[in-house]
Amino acid sequence: MRRVVVTGIGAVTPLASGAQNTWQKLLNSQSGIKSIDTFDVSDIPAKIAGLVPRGEGDGLFNAEDHVSIKDMKKMDDFIVYGIAAADQAIADSGWKPETDEDQEATGVLIGSGIGGLPKISEATDLVNNGKTRRVSPFFIPSCLINLVSGQVSIKHGLKGPNHAVVTACSTGAHAVGDASRMIMLGDADVMVAGGAEAAVCRLGMAGFAAARALSTSYNDTPTEASRPWDEGRDGFVMGEGAGCVVLEEYEHAKARGAKIYAEVAGYGMSGDAYHITAPAEDGNGGFRSMRNAIRNAGLNPEDVDYVNAHGTSTPLGDEIELGAVKRLFGDHAQKMSMSSTKSATGHLLGAAGAIEAVFSILAIHEGVVPPTLNLRNPSEACKGIDLVPLEAKQRKVNVALSNSFGFGGTNASLVFKAV
Amino acid sequence: MSDVADRVKKIVVEHLGVEEDKVTENASFIDDLGADSLDTVELVMAFEEEFGCEIPDDAAEKILTVKDAIDFIEKADS
């Protein structure tokens, strides 16, 4: 089977625009969660979110750097974020396919959990208020999930497989995993893969709040709200942004002298077959997804140094995941590190697995594991494992595993390995 | 230049992201200003909004240039 490596990374997150900018803030224990001031939240119990910092200057997100003003109205924010993260990852990889052959060997697979919820909400208002004729001809392509992949392919002339994943909060991980398989099987030599999300709007907040999924006790102290495994956790914090990687067949990358961050060594999937929003209580789905990924990598659990957990800061999910990790890794659980970077970014839903893949790759590449913020009082069941509380930690990471679990009981785990 | 012409050109510049001096009266939206078929639909909607008029589909299909738009709106106005 052909080997697949990561040669480019990109991220637009509540911490910053840019993978390195985001990573530095993450390692400095900064949080990207703040009060929502862009729309009315007076009637919504959760009033905070991880919002992409906008503006001009290093680390701030300026949409016009990536999309012309004319084209901006043809896409909802999740597409703009996705294009930006892809632009960054492609520039970082140095891969510029110009011949027909190279363009046809380069594909795109970027997903989203929800797609253009803000635009759907706006257009619904028009239709329900007798303004059907005001619905833009760009409405549908502005909110379709696969239009991130479509727009990226058009912008960069990428004519290989053009695909999109929709598996709720597992989307980003599935996208990276599926794209790596396309390269392994020879459908492409290079894939731009990732996830994008921008569902922080009244409709999105109201929906997740109604599902009782969001944190509501920390509206006055937003940076303390996302606290995976901490006794005071009370739900996840919505986030927005996008993560992207350039995946490349190993020999292809070597031949052009590309910088190689890590290898996509393994990919595992599973279904809970249990409940639409709650994880199976025994953590069996997450357990099998991790086990499958490690097996697919040809490794043993003892080889894993770092786990980037799904860890969303919900009362139920965090402990179930941790239980599955303890069962799978046994005594080795005490020797590895595991953290939840959602403590700093919030939960980027369909983008989460992609930015967390980027963090796992950087942990290997830079020999440091990012912290779990706000983890001051771990719940009783969350002891006996290094959850990297509060501060980043230097440690050699040869193998990293990243978990993503989504509504519908869909689980994905990725294993990255130093090359 | 009439007030209508000014306002039409301003909308074209904003929606198609083109330089003002390219928006001559004879400029074709598709051939000269880089619009595609969806852009022209949106342009017509923007004219309707700006001038508070309704441009039926069969009339919209005949609005191909800046001048076509100005003429239609001036006629609808009078």
XYZ file of C-alpha atoms in Angstrom:
497
model
C 0.000 0.000 0.000
C 1.267 3.479 -0.796
C 2.356 5.558 2.197
C 0.797 8.979 2.862
C 2.490 11.918 4.540
C 1.466 15.429 5.573
C 3.306 18.171 3.711
C 1.197 21.251 4.458
C -1.002 22.538 7.279
C -3.495 25.392 7.578
C -5.876 26.575 10.287
C -8.359 29.348 10.927
C -9.460 29.074 14.538
C -10.828 31.130 17.418
C -7.209 31.513 18.541
C -5.817 32.932 15.306
C -5.598 32.672 11.560
C -2.692 30.428 10.594
C -1.602 27.033 11.919
C 1.559 28.349 13.578
C -0.179 31.429 15.001
C -2.855 29.183 16.470
C -0.302 26.682 17.792
C 1.744 29.352 19.576
C -1.345 30.731 21.343
C -2.401 27.203 22.245
C 0.990 26.462 23.777
C 0.756 29.755 25.691
C -2.500 28.524 27.268
C -4.566 31.248 25.624
C -8.285 30.814 25.002
C -10.254 31.888 21.935
C -13.613 31.851 23.685
C -15.464 35.112 24.228
C -18.887 36.690 24.615
C -20.956 36.680 21.451
C -21.383 40.291 20.360
C -22.174 39.793 16.683
C -25.848 38.860 17.156
C -28.539 38.900 19.812
C -28.236 36.123 22.394
C -30.598 37.587 24.996
C -33.058 34.703 24.544
C -30.407 31.972 24.233
C -28.981 30.450 27.437
C -25.458 29.999 26.007
C -23.949 33.405 25.232
C -20.331 32.583 24.444
C -18.406 30.966 21.586
C -15.007 30.497 20.045
C -15.056 33.178 17.364
C -12.373 33.705 14.727
C -10.557 36.982 15.503
C -11.010 39.253 12.502
C -9.025 42.237 11.376
C -5.814 43.103 9.638
C -2.455 42.087 10.961
C -0.551 38.977 11.899
C -2.756 36.241 13.263
C -6.002 38.074 12.548
C -8.370 36.766 9.911
C -8.987 39.004 6.935
C -11.429 37.329 4.548
C -10.361 39.565 1.664
C -6.895 37.991 1.736
C -8.538 34.845 0.402
C -11.786 35.760 -1.354
C -12.696 38.836 -3.426
C -15.529 41.010 -2.178
C -17.479 40.102 -5.295
C -17.217 36.390 -4.516
C -17.863 36.774 -0.791
C -21.635 36.953 -1.294
C -21.516 33.616 -3.095
C -20.405 31.753 0.013
C -21.288 31.472 3.661
C -18.510 31.899 6.229
C -17.718 28.180 6.515
C -16.642 28.221 2.863
C -14.524 31.345 3.359
C -12.780 29.730 6.343
C -12.288 26.511 4.393
C -10.751 28.317 1.432
C -8.443 30.249 3.767
C -7.226 27.129 5.589
C -6.717 25.381 2.241
C -4.812 28.393 0.857
C -2.522 28.271 3.880
C -1.965 24.512 3.696
C -1.287 24.574 -0.040
C 1.154 27.500 0.305
C 2.862 25.688 3.186
C 3.248 22.520 1.108
C 4.817 24.346 -1.828
C 2.797 22.131 -4.192
C 1.624 24.100 -7.234
C 0.220 21.727 -9.834
C 0.402 23.361 -13.250
C 0.415 20.542 -15.804
C -2.803 18.659 -16.612
C -1.252 15.520 -15.172
C -0.375 17.125 -11.831
C -3.718 18.902 -11.558
C -5.592 15.673 -12.235
C -3.540 13.896 -9.566
C -4.487 16.487 -6.919
C -7.902 16.331 -5.261
C -9.875 18.030 -2.515
C -11.895 16.513 0.328
C -13.087 19.119 2.790
C -16.237 18.544 4.797
C -18.497 20.415 7.156
C -20.816 19.223 9.880
C -23.664 21.608 9.183
C -22.820 23.854 6.240
C -24.312 27.280 5.646
C -26.706 27.568 8.555
C -26.518 31.408 8.746
C -27.407 31.771 5.057
C -30.161 29.168 5.321
C -31.574 31.132 8.225
C -31.439 34.442 6.316
C -33.041 33.013 3.198
C -35.777 31.362 5.264
C -36.632 34.766 6.717
C -37.024 36.176 3.204
C -39.257 33.350 2.010
C -41.429 33.447 5.135
C -41.863 37.193 4.802
C -43.155 37.200 1.246
C -39.811 38.132 -0.281
C -39.248 34.947 -2.245
C -37.981 36.953 -5.205
C -35.201 38.378 -3.032
C -33.600 34.949 -2.543
C -30.160 35.180 -4.115
C -29.238 32.929 -7.029
C -26.127 32.223 -4.967
C -28.093 31.010 -1.965
C -27.823 27.281 -2.694
C -24.131 27.221 -3.680
C -23.367 29.488 -0.716
C -24.480 26.869 1.781
C -23.876 23.473 0.188
C -21.285 21.555 2.158
C -19.297 20.255 -0.821
C -18.833 23.795 -2.121
C -15.752 24.203 0.076
C -14.103 21.472 -1.959
C -15.603 22.940 -5.126
C -14.364 26.477 -4.462
C -10.893 25.289 -3.447
C -10.608 23.194 -6.610
C -11.644 26.135 -8.790
C -9.271 28.549 -7.096
C -6.247 26.247 -7.279
C -7.018 24.257 -10.429
C -7.222 20.901 -8.647
C -8.895 18.391 -10.960
C -8.532 15.136 -9.026
C -11.217 13.631 -6.771
C -13.579 16.303 -5.433
C -15.434 15.073 -2.422
C -16.924 16.126 0.908
C -17.648 14.436 4.199
C -20.639 15.101 6.460
C -20.413 13.216 9.742
C -21.182 15.884 12.340
C -18.258 16.316 14.732
C -16.270 13.482 13.153
C -16.243 15.223 9.761
C -12.702 16.622 9.861
C -11.158 13.328 10.972
C -13.125 11.328 8.425
C -12.072 13.769 5.691
C -8.381 13.386 6.492
C -8.717 9.612 6.824
C -10.761 9.131 3.652
C -8.458 11.408 1.656
C -5.431 9.416 2.814
C -7.105 6.242 1.548
C -7.695 7.848 -1.855
C -3.961 8.413 -2.095
C -3.184 4.886 -0.849
C -5.475 3.386 -3.472
C -4.069 5.555 -6.258
C -7.041 7.827 -6.934
C -4.748 10.793 -6.335
C -1.140 11.596 -5.423
C -1.993 14.705 -3.427
C -5.172 15.570 -1.492
C -6.159 18.795 0.206
C -8.247 17.547 3.141
C -9.979 19.040 6.128
C -13.118 20.458 7.670
C -14.800 23.849 7.949
C -17.578 25.165 10.148
C -19.315 28.467 10.851
C -22.609 27.699 12.532
C -22.316 30.206 15.362
C -25.538 32.053 14.562
C -28.884 32.416 16.323
C -30.261 29.269 14.721
C -27.168 27.169 15.484
C -26.903 28.380 19.079
C -30.636 27.883 19.690
C -30.482 24.352 18.277
C -27.523 23.138 20.305
C -28.835 24.902 23.404
C -32.171 23.124 22.970
C -30.287 19.815 22.863
C -28.829 20.835 26.258
C -25.349 20.357 24.802
C -23.845 23.781 25.519
C -22.125 25.287 28.529
C -24.316 27.900 30.208
C -22.672 28.487 33.621
C -19.715 30.534 32.434
C -21.311 33.283 30.355
C -19.526 35.891 32.482
C -16.148 34.138 32.352
C -16.009 32.777 28.798
C -12.392 31.595 28.856
C -13.238 29.250 31.757
C -16.227 27.595 30.097
C -14.509 24.838 28.139
C -12.997 22.600 30.816
C -12.776 18.984 29.696
C -12.604 16.410 32.523
C -12.932 19.143 35.156
C -15.604 18.727 37.817
C -17.079 22.083 36.886
C -17.705 21.238 33.228
C -21.268 21.709 32.016
C -21.324 21.359 28.236
C -19.366 22.281 25.156
C -18.682 25.735 23.739
C -19.476 26.360 20.075
C -16.523 27.286 17.898
C -15.962 28.204 14.263
C -13.125 27.971 11.785
C -11.412 25.468 9.537
C -8.464 23.125 9.467
C -6.731 21.748 6.430
C -3.809 19.496 5.559
C -2.051 18.656 2.330
C -1.646 14.881 2.153
C 0.812 13.446 -0.274
C 2.083 10.068 -1.422
C 5.442 9.568 0.309
C 7.613 9.069 -2.784
C 5.926 12.008 -4.495
C 6.739 14.234 -1.527
C 10.309 12.976 -1.296
C 10.912 13.415 -5.016
C 10.091 17.109 -4.874
C 11.974 17.645 -1.627
C 8.858 18.624 0.314
C 8.921 19.291 4.035
C 7.301 16.283 5.722
C 5.530 16.873 9.036
C 4.397 13.317 9.780
C 2.905 10.196 8.269
C -0.790 9.333 8.274
C -0.104 5.908 9.717
C -3.560 4.682 10.624
C -7.259 5.413 10.357
C -10.077 3.705 12.216
C -13.842 4.100 12.190
C -16.827 2.750 14.045
C -20.515 3.284 14.689
C -22.135 3.274 18.119
C -25.520 1.987 16.909
C -26.906 3.411 20.134
C -28.359 6.943 20.275
C -28.639 10.029 18.051
C -26.736 12.397 20.355
C -25.441 10.497 23.402
C -22.350 8.266 23.239
C -22.795 4.621 24.184
C -22.258 4.440 27.922
C -19.564 1.782 27.757
C -17.535 3.839 25.280
C -17.482 0.885 22.943
C -17.684 3.000 19.777
C -14.696 5.137 20.696
C -12.809 2.073 21.908
C -13.244 0.279 18.582
C -12.428 3.347 16.530
C -9.119 3.837 18.393
C -8.313 0.121 18.280
C -9.000 -0.029 14.545
C -6.793 2.996 13.856
C -3.880 1.588 15.851
C -4.281 -1.806 14.192
C -4.492 -0.175 10.768
C -1.208 1.584 11.539
C 0.424 -1.746 12.337
C 1.198 -0.459 15.836
C 0.386 -1.467 19.391
C -1.327 0.733 21.974
C 2.013 1.014 23.822
C 3.439 2.883 20.831
C 1.116 5.867 21.330
C 2.682 8.857 23.099
C -0.078 11.435 22.822
C -3.853 11.346 22.420
C -5.670 14.447 21.233
C -9.027 13.624 22.779
C -12.459 14.414 21.462
C -13.011 15.802 25.005
C -15.745 18.366 24.418
C -16.310 19.311 28.076
C -19.680 17.597 28.405
C -20.486 15.845 31.692
C -21.145 12.491 30.010
C -18.846 12.320 26.987
C -15.514 13.184 28.599
C -15.587 10.339 31.101
C -16.855 7.807 28.599
C -13.972 8.593 26.256
C -11.474 8.469 29.087
C -12.859 5.103 30.185
C -12.410 3.736 26.674
C -8.837 5.055 26.568
C -8.021 3.397 29.899
C -9.454 0.077 28.760
C -7.607 0.132 25.459
C -4.246 1.325 26.734
C -4.211 -0.435 30.113
C -1.083 0.349 32.130
C 0.352 2.311 29.232
C -2.310 5.001 29.851
C -0.170 6.190 32.767
C 2.808 6.724 30.494
C 1.215 8.746 27.727
C -0.250 12.232 27.599
C -3.774 13.102 26.556
C -5.259 16.579 26.213
C -8.295 18.330 24.840
C -7.474 21.387 22.759
C -11.186 22.192 22.683
C -10.481 23.762 26.073
C -8.860 26.619 24.134
C -10.717 26.635 20.800
C -14.199 25.508 21.756
C -15.793 22.786 19.666
C -15.418 23.473 15.956
C -17.855 20.645 15.098
C -17.063 19.531 11.543
C -13.747 21.377 11.587
C -12.671 19.979 14.955
C -11.135 16.737 13.688
C -9.145 18.639 11.072
C -7.633 21.260 13.374
C -6.976 18.586 15.967
C -5.177 16.575 13.296
C -3.038 19.677 12.724
C -2.334 19.905 16.476
C -1.426 16.205 16.643
C 0.914 16.612 13.678
C 2.571 19.637 15.295
C 2.944 17.761 18.598
C 5.005 15.158 16.721
C 6.880 17.702 14.648
C 7.775 20.011 17.528
C 8.015 17.632 20.480
C 5.485 19.351 22.709
C 1.944 18.459 23.773
C -0.695 21.191 24.071
C -2.532 21.759 27.355
C -6.050 21.157 28.613
C -7.067 24.577 29.909
C -9.166 25.030 33.057
C -8.501 21.499 34.277
C -8.072 22.368 37.952
C -10.177 19.686 39.632
C -10.367 16.524 37.547
C -13.475 14.422 38.188
C -12.849 11.305 40.206
C -13.039 9.069 37.116
C -10.513 11.247 35.296
C -7.491 10.505 37.422
C -4.566 8.220 36.655
C -3.660 9.708 33.314
C -1.657 12.782 32.325
C -4.284 15.153 30.925
C -1.723 17.963 30.486
C -3.571 20.380 32.792
C -3.200 24.126 32.273
C 0.231 24.194 30.635
C 1.858 22.676 27.572
C 4.514 20.066 28.178
C 7.712 19.248 26.316
C 7.831 15.588 25.407
C 8.954 13.552 22.465
C 5.952 12.375 20.483
C 6.595 9.635 17.992
C 2.984 8.539 17.579
C -0.135 10.650 18.142
C -3.758 9.554 18.016
C -6.626 11.984 17.436
C -10.240 11.122 18.298
C -13.460 12.556 16.900
C -16.936 11.384 17.813
C -20.112 12.738 16.252
C -23.879 12.877 16.637
C -25.413 9.800 15.140
C -22.820 7.663 16.887
C -20.098 8.093 14.257
C -16.495 7.753 15.397
C -13.148 8.315 13.703
C -9.583 8.053 14.961
C -6.408 9.036 13.150
C -2.886 7.877 13.953
C 0.038 10.078 12.925
C 3.637 8.969 13.166
C 7.001 10.690 12.915
C 8.766 9.988 9.615
C -25.531 61.362 -17.211
C -28.910 60.656 -15.682
C -29.409 59.796 -12.055
C -30.648 56.341 -13.071
C -27.489 55.698 -15.098
C -25.302 56.653 -12.170
C -27.132 54.363 -9.800
C -27.140 51.469 -12.285
C -23.397 51.790 -12.830
C -22.736 51.929 -9.121
C -24.628 48.665 -8.611
C -22.746 47.023 -11.472
C -19.400 48.094 -10.025
C -20.325 46.766 -6.581
C -21.825 43.482 -7.682
C -19.371 42.492 -10.373
C -16.300 43.933 -8.661
C -15.154 45.731 -11.813
C -13.416 49.077 -12.331
C -15.781 51.996 -12.783
C -14.317 53.071 -16.131
C -15.077 49.657 -17.633
C -18.788 50.127 -16.969
C -19.643 51.992 -20.157
C -23.209 52.101 -21.424
C -22.502 49.591 -24.149
C -20.664 47.153 -21.912
C -22.182 43.676 -21.908
C -22.432 42.129 -18.454
C -21.289 38.718 -19.647
C -18.943 39.528 -22.544
C -17.225 42.632 -21.156
C -17.663 42.603 -17.383
C -17.016 38.952 -16.547
C -20.464 38.108 -15.210
C -21.896 34.596 -15.381
C -25.582 33.722 -15.643
C -26.072 33.716 -11.853
C -24.384 37.127 -11.587
C -26.882 38.572 -14.071
C -29.818 37.175 -12.079
C -28.446 38.815 -8.969
C -27.814 42.099 -10.782
C -31.432 42.258 -11.891
C -32.498 41.618 -8.284
C -30.264 44.465 -7.158
C -31.858 46.790 -9.732
C -35.310 45.789 -8.504
C -34.297 46.527 -4.944
C -32.661 49.871 -5.753
C -35.460 51.192 -7.957
C -38.416 49.516 -6.247
C -39.632 47.992 -9.472
C -40.319 44.470 -10.641
C -38.464 43.156 -13.651
C -40.275 40.087 -15.020
C -38.148 37.149 -16.155
C -38.838 37.652 -19.864
C -37.739 41.292 -19.597
C -34.713 40.367 -17.471
C -33.516 38.003 -20.175
C -33.233 40.960 -22.553
C -31.143 43.084 -20.190
C -27.692 42.251 -21.490
C -25.868 45.572 -21.308
C -25.652 48.523 -18.953
C -27.730 50.538 -21.411
C -30.441 47.844 -21.538
C -30.771 48.158 -17.772
C -30.899 51.961 -17.781
C -33.478 52.018 -20.586
C -35.708 49.476 -18.876
C -35.651 51.280 -15.553
C -36.242 54.712 -17.066
C -39.191 53.353 -19.022
C -40.605 51.627 -15.944
C -40.180 54.869 -13.997
C -42.038 57.090 -16.410
